[in-house]
Amino acid sequence: MEQRDTTSNKRRPTPIARGRVLTVIAALAGVLVLFFIVGRCSRTRGPMFAPPGKSGGDTLDIAIEVSPLSYNMSGDSVQGLDYEMITAMAADNRRPVKLHPFAPLPYALRGLREGRYDIIISALPSTRRLKDSVMLSSPLYLDRQVLVQRRDDSTAVTSPQQLGGREVWIADGSPMADRIDNLSSEIGSKITVRTQKGRTAEHLVMLVEAGKIPNAVVNEGLARSMAARDSILTYDTPVSFTQFQTWAVADGNTAMRDLLNGWIACFRTTGTYTRLLEKYGMTAPKQ
C-alpha cells in the first residue's frame, strides 16, 4: 500500500562539498525560473506557449512536461524528445498546437479533466492506474524504471530484492507507485513509498545528487540524461521491466485518441522518428 509523506527524510545525508550543494540549489532555482518564463512566453513561429486556457478553433492545447527528456530550454533554444516529436507531427499534419509546459503531473491531469488541455505529453508508462483515469495513446518508445542513487552511498542497493523494508522516493502523482506496489508483493516485503507535493522526477534526482534523499525511482531515459551531467549519480538498479511510454487524452475522448494514434502511426514510419530515438538513446516498440 502506498504511503505518502510530506515530511523531510530523516536519514542523515552523506556529507558533500558546499560547492555541490550550491550548484544543485541553483539548478532547482533555475527550474522554477524556467516555469515562470515559459508560462509567459509566446512565439510567432512554430508552436505557441501560453497560460492555461482553451485556444478554440482547431488549435490543440497540449500540456508538456518540463524535464531533460521531454521538454527543456537552453538559452533561446528548446529541445527534448517529446517536444521534437509533437512539433514534427503537428507540422506534418498542418495542425496548430499551443504548448503548456507543466510540472508536476497532477497539475496536468487536472487540466485534462477540466477540459483545458487536449493532450498530455510526458513519458507515461502504460500502467493500470493511468488506464483507470485517462485514455493512453499508442506507444512512442520504450523505457523502464530505475533507482537513482549516489555512487558514494555505502547503503546503496544493487538489486530490487534489497528494497524490502526500505523506502523509495517517487515524483508527486507518479504512476510508478503501481510498480512499487507490485514489487513489494513480488519480494514479499514492504517497500515504503515517499512523495512530496510538487516534486517532479527531475527535482528528486537533484535531491539525490545533493544527498538530501537516498534515492529516487524515475524513468531510465531521464536518469541517463541527468547522470551524464554528474558522474556521482548511478542508475544501475532497475525496478521494472521495459514498458511502453505513451501520451494521454481525457477519459472517453476516443476522437482525440484516434487522431493522436493516427499521427503516431504515420510518424513512426519516418526518418525523423528514427533520428530522434537515436539522438536521445531510446528504443522503438515493435510494430
mmCIF file of C-alpha atoms in Angstrom:
data_model
loop_
_atom_site.group_PDB
_atom_site.id
_atom_site.type_symbol
_atom_site.label_atom_id
_atom_site.label_comp_id
_atom_site.label_asym_id
_atom_site.label_seq_id
_atom_site.Cartn_x
_atom_site.Cartn_y
_atom_site.Cartn_z
ATOM 1 C CA MET A 1 0.000 0.000 0.000
ATOM 2 C CA GLU A 2 1.368 3.422 -0.909
ATOM 3 C CA GLN A 3 2.265 5.689 1.993
ATOM 4 C CA ARG A 4 2.527 9.396 1.314
ATOM 5 C CA ASP A 5 4.757 11.517 3.458
ATOM 6 C CA THR A 6 5.214 15.242 3.052
ATOM 7 C CA THR A 7 7.866 15.450 5.734
ATOM 8 C CA SER A 8 11.601 15.622 5.147
ATOM 9 C CA ASN A 9 13.559 12.369 5.016
ATOM 10 C CA LYS A 10 15.171 11.738 8.405
ATOM 11 C CA ARG A 11 18.083 9.752 7.009
ATOM 12 C CA ARG A 12 21.365 11.567 7.620
ATOM 13 C CA PRO A 13 22.740 12.608 4.209
ATOM 14 C CA THR A 14 26.234 11.730 3.126
ATOM 15 C CA PRO A 15 28.460 14.807 3.626
ATOM 16 C CA ILE A 16 29.033 16.642 0.349
ATOM 17 C CA ALA A 17 31.036 19.628 -0.698
ATOM 18 C CA ARG A 18 29.488 23.026 -0.149
ATOM 19 C CA GLY A 19 30.061 23.901 -3.786
ATOM 20 C CA ARG A 20 27.991 20.922 -4.962
ATOM 21 C CA VAL A 21 25.081 21.891 -2.694
ATOM 22 C CA LEU A 22 25.116 25.412 -4.076
ATOM 23 C CA THR A 23 25.205 24.046 -7.617
ATOM 24 C CA VAL A 24 22.142 21.856 -7.035
ATOM 25 C CA ILE A 25 20.251 24.673 -5.295
ATOM 26 C CA ALA A 26 20.993 26.907 -8.250
ATOM 27 C CA ALA A 27 19.720 24.203 -10.622
ATOM 28 C CA LEU A 28 16.475 23.848 -8.682
ATOM 29 C CA ALA A 29 16.026 27.615 -8.724
ATOM 30 C CA GLY A 30 16.632 27.559 -12.468
ATOM 31 C CA VAL A 31 13.816 25.069 -12.956
ATOM 32 C CA LEU A 32 11.403 27.368 -11.116
ATOM 33 C CA VAL A 33 12.526 30.355 -13.171
ATOM 34 C CA LEU A 34 12.016 28.292 -16.323
ATOM 35 C CA PHE A 35 8.401 27.555 -15.367
ATOM 36 C CA PHE A 36 7.799 31.286 -14.804
ATOM 37 C CA ILE A 37 9.389 32.385 -18.067
ATOM 38 C CA VAL A 38 7.830 29.696 -20.246
ATOM 39 C CA GLY A 39 4.382 30.398 -18.863
ATOM 40 C CA ARG A 40 4.665 33.981 -20.111
ATOM 41 C CA CYS A 41 6.385 33.461 -23.434
ATOM 42 C CA SER A 42 4.700 33.255 -26.798
ATOM 43 C CA ARG A 43 6.267 32.610 -30.154
ATOM 44 C CA THR A 44 5.055 33.685 -33.540
ATOM 45 C CA ARG A 45 6.681 30.757 -35.316
ATOM 46 C CA GLY A 46 6.049 27.099 -34.581
ATOM 47 C CA PRO A 47 4.041 26.076 -31.511
ATOM 48 C CA MET A 48 2.926 28.826 -29.155
ATOM 49 C CA PHE A 49 3.416 28.826 -25.374
ATOM 50 C CA ALA A 50 0.715 30.343 -23.208
ATOM 51 C CA PRO A 51 -1.005 30.189 -19.807
ATOM 52 C CA PRO A 52 -3.726 27.527 -19.378
ATOM 53 C CA GLY A 53 -6.945 28.141 -21.258
ATOM 54 C CA LYS A 54 -8.625 26.649 -24.305
ATOM 55 C CA SER A 55 -7.479 28.230 -27.533
ATOM 56 C CA GLY A 56 -10.540 27.445 -29.609
ATOM 57 C CA GLY A 57 -10.739 26.709 -33.315
ATOM 58 C CA ASP A 58 -8.675 23.763 -34.481
ATOM 59 C CA THR A 59 -5.709 24.536 -32.203
ATOM 60 C CA LEU A 60 -4.744 21.681 -29.918
ATOM 61 C CA ASP A 61 -3.855 22.630 -26.345
ATOM 62 C CA ILE A 62 -1.092 20.316 -25.198
ATOM 63 C CA ALA A 63 0.356 20.058 -21.688
ATOM 64 C CA ILE A 64 4.014 19.034 -21.959
ATOM 65 C CA GLU A 65 6.208 18.018 -19.045
ATOM 66 C CA VAL A 66 9.282 20.099 -18.267
ATOM 67 C CA SER A 67 12.149 17.617 -17.962
ATOM 68 C CA PRO A 68 15.519 16.952 -19.616
ATOM 69 C CA LEU A 69 13.955 14.196 -21.718
ATOM 70 C CA SER A 70 10.558 15.663 -22.620
ATOM 71 C CA TYR A 71 10.988 19.427 -22.886
ATOM 72 C CA ASN A 72 13.708 21.792 -21.740
ATOM 73 C CA MET A 73 15.100 25.180 -22.611
ATOM 74 C CA SER A 74 18.771 26.039 -23.011
ATOM 75 C CA GLY A 75 19.215 29.723 -23.686
ATOM 76 C CA ASP A 76 16.838 30.566 -26.529
ATOM 77 C CA SER A 77 16.570 27.003 -27.821
ATOM 78 C CA VAL A 78 14.043 24.344 -26.887
ATOM 79 C CA GLN A 79 14.719 20.639 -27.117
ATOM 80 C CA GLY A 80 13.526 17.300 -25.771
ATOM 81 C CA LEU A 81 12.398 14.038 -27.310
ATOM 82 C CA ASP A 82 8.665 14.502 -26.725
ATOM 83 C CA TYR A 83 8.813 18.169 -27.729
ATOM 84 C CA GLU A 84 10.571 17.401 -31.002
ATOM 85 C CA MET A 85 8.176 14.560 -31.746
ATOM 86 C CA ILE A 86 4.970 16.539 -31.256
ATOM 87 C CA THR A 87 6.215 19.596 -33.159
ATOM 88 C CA ALA A 88 7.204 17.366 -36.077
ATOM 89 C CA MET A 89 3.805 15.633 -36.039
ATOM 90 C CA ALA A 90 1.930 18.940 -35.883
ATOM 91 C CA ALA A 91 3.957 20.296 -38.797
ATOM 92 C CA ASP A 92 3.393 17.139 -40.850
ATOM 93 C CA ASN A 93 -0.364 17.364 -40.259
ATOM 94 C CA ARG A 94 -0.551 21.173 -40.566
ATOM 95 C CA ARG A 95 -2.364 21.413 -37.254
ATOM 96 C CA PRO A 96 -1.755 24.390 -34.939
ATOM 97 C CA VAL A 97 -0.801 23.481 -31.383
ATOM 98 C CA LYS A 98 -0.291 25.502 -28.230
ATOM 99 C CA LEU A 99 2.107 24.015 -25.687
ATOM 100 C CA HIS A 100 1.627 24.445 -21.937
ATOM 101 C CA PRO A 101 4.772 23.335 -20.025
ATOM 102 C CA PHE A 102 3.862 21.775 -16.676
ATOM 103 C CA ALA A 103 5.172 20.154 -13.510
ATOM 104 C CA PRO A 104 4.151 18.064 -11.652
ATOM 105 C CA LEU A 105 1.825 15.517 -13.299
ATOM 106 C CA PRO A 106 -1.282 16.072 -11.071
ATOM 107 C CA TYR A 107 -1.496 19.641 -12.402
ATOM 108 C CA ALA A 108 -1.737 18.430 -15.994
ATOM 109 C CA LEU A 109 -4.180 15.632 -15.167
ATOM 110 C CA ARG A 110 -6.493 18.129 -13.503
ATOM 111 C CA GLY A 111 -6.338 20.369 -16.571
ATOM 112 C CA LEU A 112 -7.143 17.409 -18.803
ATOM 113 C CA ARG A 113 -10.201 16.517 -16.699
ATOM 114 C CA GLU A 114 -11.376 20.139 -16.732
ATOM 115 C CA GLY A 115 -11.080 20.339 -20.500
ATOM 116 C CA ARG A 116 -8.256 22.902 -20.563
ATOM 117 C CA TYR A 117 -5.929 20.504 -22.381
ATOM 118 C CA ASP A 118 -6.500 18.096 -25.241
ATOM 119 C CA ILE A 119 -3.342 16.016 -24.748
ATOM 120 C CA ILE A 120 -0.788 15.392 -22.020
ATOM 121 C CA ILE A 121 2.730 14.790 -23.286
ATOM 122 C CA SER A 122 5.068 13.101 -20.865
ATOM 123 C CA ALA A 123 6.960 9.828 -20.578
ATOM 124 C CA LEU A 124 3.949 7.974 -19.170
ATOM 125 C CA PRO A 125 4.290 4.219 -18.589
ATOM 126 C CA SER A 126 1.219 2.249 -19.590
ATOM 127 C CA THR A 127 0.010 1.254 -16.109
ATOM 128 C CA ARG A 128 -3.249 0.128 -14.539
ATOM 129 C CA ARG A 129 -3.586 3.342 -12.553
ATOM 130 C CA LEU A 130 -3.275 5.569 -15.610
ATOM 131 C CA LYS A 131 -5.674 3.479 -17.667
ATOM 132 C CA ASP A 132 -8.304 3.918 -14.958
ATOM 133 C CA SER A 133 -8.239 7.723 -15.291
ATOM 134 C CA VAL A 134 -7.194 8.615 -18.867
ATOM 135 C CA MET A 135 -7.004 7.156 -22.357
ATOM 136 C CA LEU A 136 -3.463 6.321 -23.439
ATOM 137 C CA SER A 137 -2.034 6.670 -26.913
ATOM 138 C CA SER A 138 -0.139 4.097 -28.903
ATOM 139 C CA PRO A 139 3.416 3.685 -27.573
ATOM 140 C CA LEU A 140 6.081 6.070 -28.820
ATOM 141 C CA TYR A 141 9.192 4.451 -27.332
ATOM 142 C CA LEU A 142 10.338 2.031 -24.656
ATOM 143 C CA ASP A 143 11.741 2.802 -21.225
ATOM 144 C CA ARG A 144 11.954 1.272 -17.774
ATOM 145 C CA GLN A 145 12.101 2.484 -14.192
ATOM 146 C CA VAL A 146 15.379 2.582 -12.326
ATOM 147 C CA LEU A 147 16.640 3.532 -8.886
ATOM 148 C CA VAL A 148 18.857 6.612 -8.897
ATOM 149 C CA GLN A 149 21.436 6.670 -6.073
ATOM 150 C CA ARG A 150 24.778 8.268 -5.251
ATOM 151 C CA ARG A 151 27.882 6.257 -6.061
ATOM 152 C CA ASP A 152 29.409 7.147 -2.694
ATOM 153 C CA ASP A 153 26.410 5.877 -0.690
ATOM 154 C CA SER A 154 27.598 2.904 1.364
ATOM 155 C CA THR A 155 23.979 1.765 1.861
ATOM 156 C CA ALA A 156 23.090 1.790 -1.856
ATOM 157 C CA VAL A 157 21.153 -1.249 -3.091
ATOM 158 C CA THR A 158 22.239 -3.324 -6.066
ATOM 159 C CA SER A 159 19.091 -5.358 -6.731
ATOM 160 C CA PRO A 160 15.329 -4.773 -6.417
ATOM 161 C CA GLN A 161 15.111 -7.510 -3.764
ATOM 162 C CA GLN A 162 17.192 -5.367 -1.397
ATOM 163 C CA LEU A 163 14.476 -2.698 -1.347
ATOM 164 C CA GLY A 164 12.361 -4.747 1.079
ATOM 165 C CA GLY A 165 11.957 -2.831 4.334
ATOM 166 C CA ARG A 166 13.335 0.347 2.786
ATOM 167 C CA GLU A 167 11.742 3.492 1.422
ATOM 168 C CA VAL A 168 11.922 4.918 -2.082
ATOM 169 C CA TRP A 169 11.006 8.330 -3.434
ATOM 170 C CA ILE A 170 8.818 8.908 -6.477
ATOM 171 C CA ALA A 171 7.513 12.078 -8.123
ATOM 172 C CA ASP A 172 4.251 13.643 -6.971
ATOM 173 C CA GLY A 173 1.368 11.810 -8.670
ATOM 174 C CA SER A 174 3.687 9.372 -10.448
ATOM 175 C CA PRO A 175 2.100 6.174 -11.825
ATOM 176 C CA MET A 176 5.301 4.442 -10.712
ATOM 177 C CA ALA A 177 3.564 3.803 -7.387
ATOM 178 C CA ASP A 178 1.871 0.849 -9.126
ATOM 179 C CA ARG A 179 5.209 -0.727 -9.905
ATOM 180 C CA ILE A 180 6.490 -0.304 -6.348
ATOM 181 C CA ASP A 181 3.305 -1.946 -5.041
ATOM 182 C CA ASN A 182 3.827 -4.900 -7.373
ATOM 183 C CA LEU A 183 7.492 -5.161 -6.453
ATOM 184 C CA SER A 184 6.601 -5.300 -2.751
ATOM 185 C CA SER A 185 4.339 -8.266 -3.478
ATOM 186 C CA GLU A 186 6.961 -9.983 -5.617
ATOM 187 C CA ILE A 187 9.687 -9.854 -2.966
ATOM 188 C CA GLY A 188 7.301 -10.425 -0.047
ATOM 189 C CA SER A 189 8.483 -7.375 1.874
ATOM 190 C CA LYS A 190 7.007 -3.887 2.215
ATOM 191 C CA ILE A 191 8.609 -1.007 0.346
ATOM 192 C CA THR A 192 7.541 2.376 1.686
ATOM 193 C CA VAL A 193 6.772 4.972 -0.994
ATOM 194 C CA ARG A 194 7.664 8.578 -0.215
ATOM 195 C CA THR A 195 6.423 11.585 -2.154
ATOM 196 C CA GLN A 196 6.372 15.309 -1.570
ATOM 197 C CA LYS A 197 3.795 17.673 -3.041
ATOM 198 C CA GLY A 198 5.042 19.445 -6.130
ATOM 199 C CA ARG A 199 8.228 17.397 -6.503
ATOM 200 C CA THR A 200 8.931 16.148 -10.026
ATOM 201 C CA ALA A 201 11.268 13.321 -11.019
ATOM 202 C CA GLU A 202 13.883 15.888 -12.030
ATOM 203 C CA HIS A 203 13.651 17.572 -8.619
ATOM 204 C CA LEU A 204 14.119 14.227 -6.872
ATOM 205 C CA VAL A 205 17.212 13.332 -8.872
ATOM 206 C CA MET A 206 18.698 16.709 -7.908
ATOM 207 C CA LEU A 207 17.942 15.987 -4.254
ATOM 208 C CA VAL A 208 19.658 12.591 -4.530
ATOM 209 C CA GLU A 209 22.668 14.348 -6.033
ATOM 210 C CA ALA A 210 22.701 16.769 -3.090
ATOM 211 C CA GLY A 211 22.460 13.936 -0.553
ATOM 212 C CA LYS A 212 19.096 15.172 0.738
ATOM 213 C CA ILE A 213 17.247 11.942 -0.048
ATOM 214 C CA PRO A 214 18.735 8.423 -0.513
ATOM 215 C CA ASN A 215 17.192 7.506 -3.858
ATOM 216 C CA ALA A 216 14.529 8.186 -6.465
ATOM 217 C CA VAL A 217 12.647 5.892 -8.842
ATOM 218 C CA VAL A 218 12.479 7.536 -12.273
ATOM 219 C CA ASN A 219 12.464 6.571 -15.935
ATOM 220 C CA GLU A 220 15.845 5.411 -17.184
ATOM 221 C CA GLY A 221 15.838 7.933 -20.032
ATOM 222 C CA LEU A 222 15.635 10.801 -17.541
ATOM 223 C CA ALA A 223 18.185 9.197 -15.211
ATOM 224 C CA ARG A 224 20.651 8.712 -18.061
ATOM 225 C CA SER A 225 20.382 12.318 -19.250
ATOM 226 C CA MET A 226 20.901 13.698 -15.734
ATOM 227 C CA ALA A 227 23.677 11.273 -14.771
ATOM 228 C CA ALA A 228 25.585 12.313 -17.887
ATOM 229 C CA ARG A 229 25.982 15.748 -16.291
ATOM 230 C CA ASP A 230 27.191 14.380 -12.957
ATOM 231 C CA SER A 231 29.154 11.161 -12.535
ATOM 232 C CA ILE A 232 28.266 10.936 -8.826
ATOM 233 C CA LEU A 233 24.846 9.543 -9.801
ATOM 234 C CA THR A 234 24.237 5.900 -10.650
ATOM 235 C CA TYR A 235 21.115 4.231 -12.049
ATOM 236 C CA ASP A 236 22.278 0.627 -12.368
ATOM 237 C CA THR A 237 19.382 -0.935 -10.423
ATOM 238 C CA PRO A 238 16.199 -1.472 -12.498
ATOM 239 C CA VAL A 239 12.872 -1.777 -10.673
ATOM 240 C CA SER A 240 10.699 -2.661 -13.660
ATOM 241 C CA PHE A 241 10.758 -4.450 -16.977
ATOM 242 C CA THR A 242 10.778 -2.397 -20.165
ATOM 243 C CA GLN A 243 7.461 -0.576 -20.588
ATOM 244 C CA PHE A 244 5.609 1.266 -23.344
ATOM 245 C CA GLN A 245 5.847 5.052 -22.977
ATOM 246 C CA THR A 246 2.679 6.843 -24.057
ATOM 247 C CA TRP A 247 0.855 10.172 -24.089
ATOM 248 C CA ALA A 248 -2.655 10.725 -22.708
ATOM 249 C CA VAL A 249 -6.024 12.209 -23.601
ATOM 250 C CA ALA A 250 -9.137 12.665 -21.466
ATOM 251 C CA ASP A 251 -11.057 9.562 -20.484
ATOM 252 C CA GLY A 252 -13.776 8.918 -23.072
ATOM 253 C CA ASN A 253 -12.318 11.200 -25.729
ATOM 254 C CA THR A 254 -11.956 8.491 -28.357
ATOM 255 C CA ALA A 255 -11.903 11.006 -31.225
ATOM 256 C CA MET A 256 -8.806 12.715 -29.840
ATOM 257 C CA ARG A 257 -7.129 9.385 -29.058
ATOM 258 C CA ASP A 258 -7.783 8.154 -32.599
ATOM 259 C CA LEU A 259 -6.438 11.393 -34.068
ATOM 260 C CA LEU A 260 -3.285 11.163 -31.957
ATOM 261 C CA ASN A 261 -2.772 7.487 -32.727
ATOM 262 C CA GLY A 262 -3.051 8.240 -36.438
ATOM 263 C CA TRP A 263 -0.342 10.870 -36.111
ATOM 264 C CA ILE A 264 1.892 8.484 -34.178
ATOM 265 C CA ALA A 265 1.412 5.621 -36.651
ATOM 266 C CA CYS A 266 2.459 7.806 -39.571
ATOM 267 C CA PHE A 267 5.317 9.454 -37.690
ATOM 268 C CA ARG A 268 6.839 6.119 -36.703
ATOM 269 C CA THR A 269 7.433 5.361 -40.410
ATOM 270 C CA THR A 270 9.582 8.470 -40.912
ATOM 271 C CA GLY A 271 13.308 9.014 -40.778
ATOM 272 C CA THR A 272 12.746 11.859 -38.317
ATOM 273 C CA TYR A 273 11.356 9.400 -35.779
ATOM 274 C CA THR A 274 14.368 7.115 -36.143
ATOM 275 C CA ARG A 275 16.828 10.009 -35.843
ATOM 276 C CA LEU A 276 15.144 11.343 -32.701
ATOM 277 C CA LEU A 277 15.266 7.950 -30.977
ATOM 278 C CA GLU A 278 18.954 7.669 -31.803
ATOM 279 C CA LYS A 279 19.605 11.221 -30.615
ATOM 280 C CA TYR A 280 18.037 10.574 -27.195
ATOM 281 C CA GLY A 281 19.163 6.965 -26.819
ATOM 282 C CA MET A 282 15.665 5.458 -26.795
ATOM 283 C CA THR A 283 14.247 2.300 -28.398
ATOM 284 C CA ALA A 284 11.204 1.952 -30.627
ATOM 285 C CA PRO A 285 8.464 -0.510 -29.705
ATOM 286 C CA LYS A 286 7.966 -3.397 -32.096
ATOM 287 C CA GLN A 287 5.449 -2.801 -34.859
#
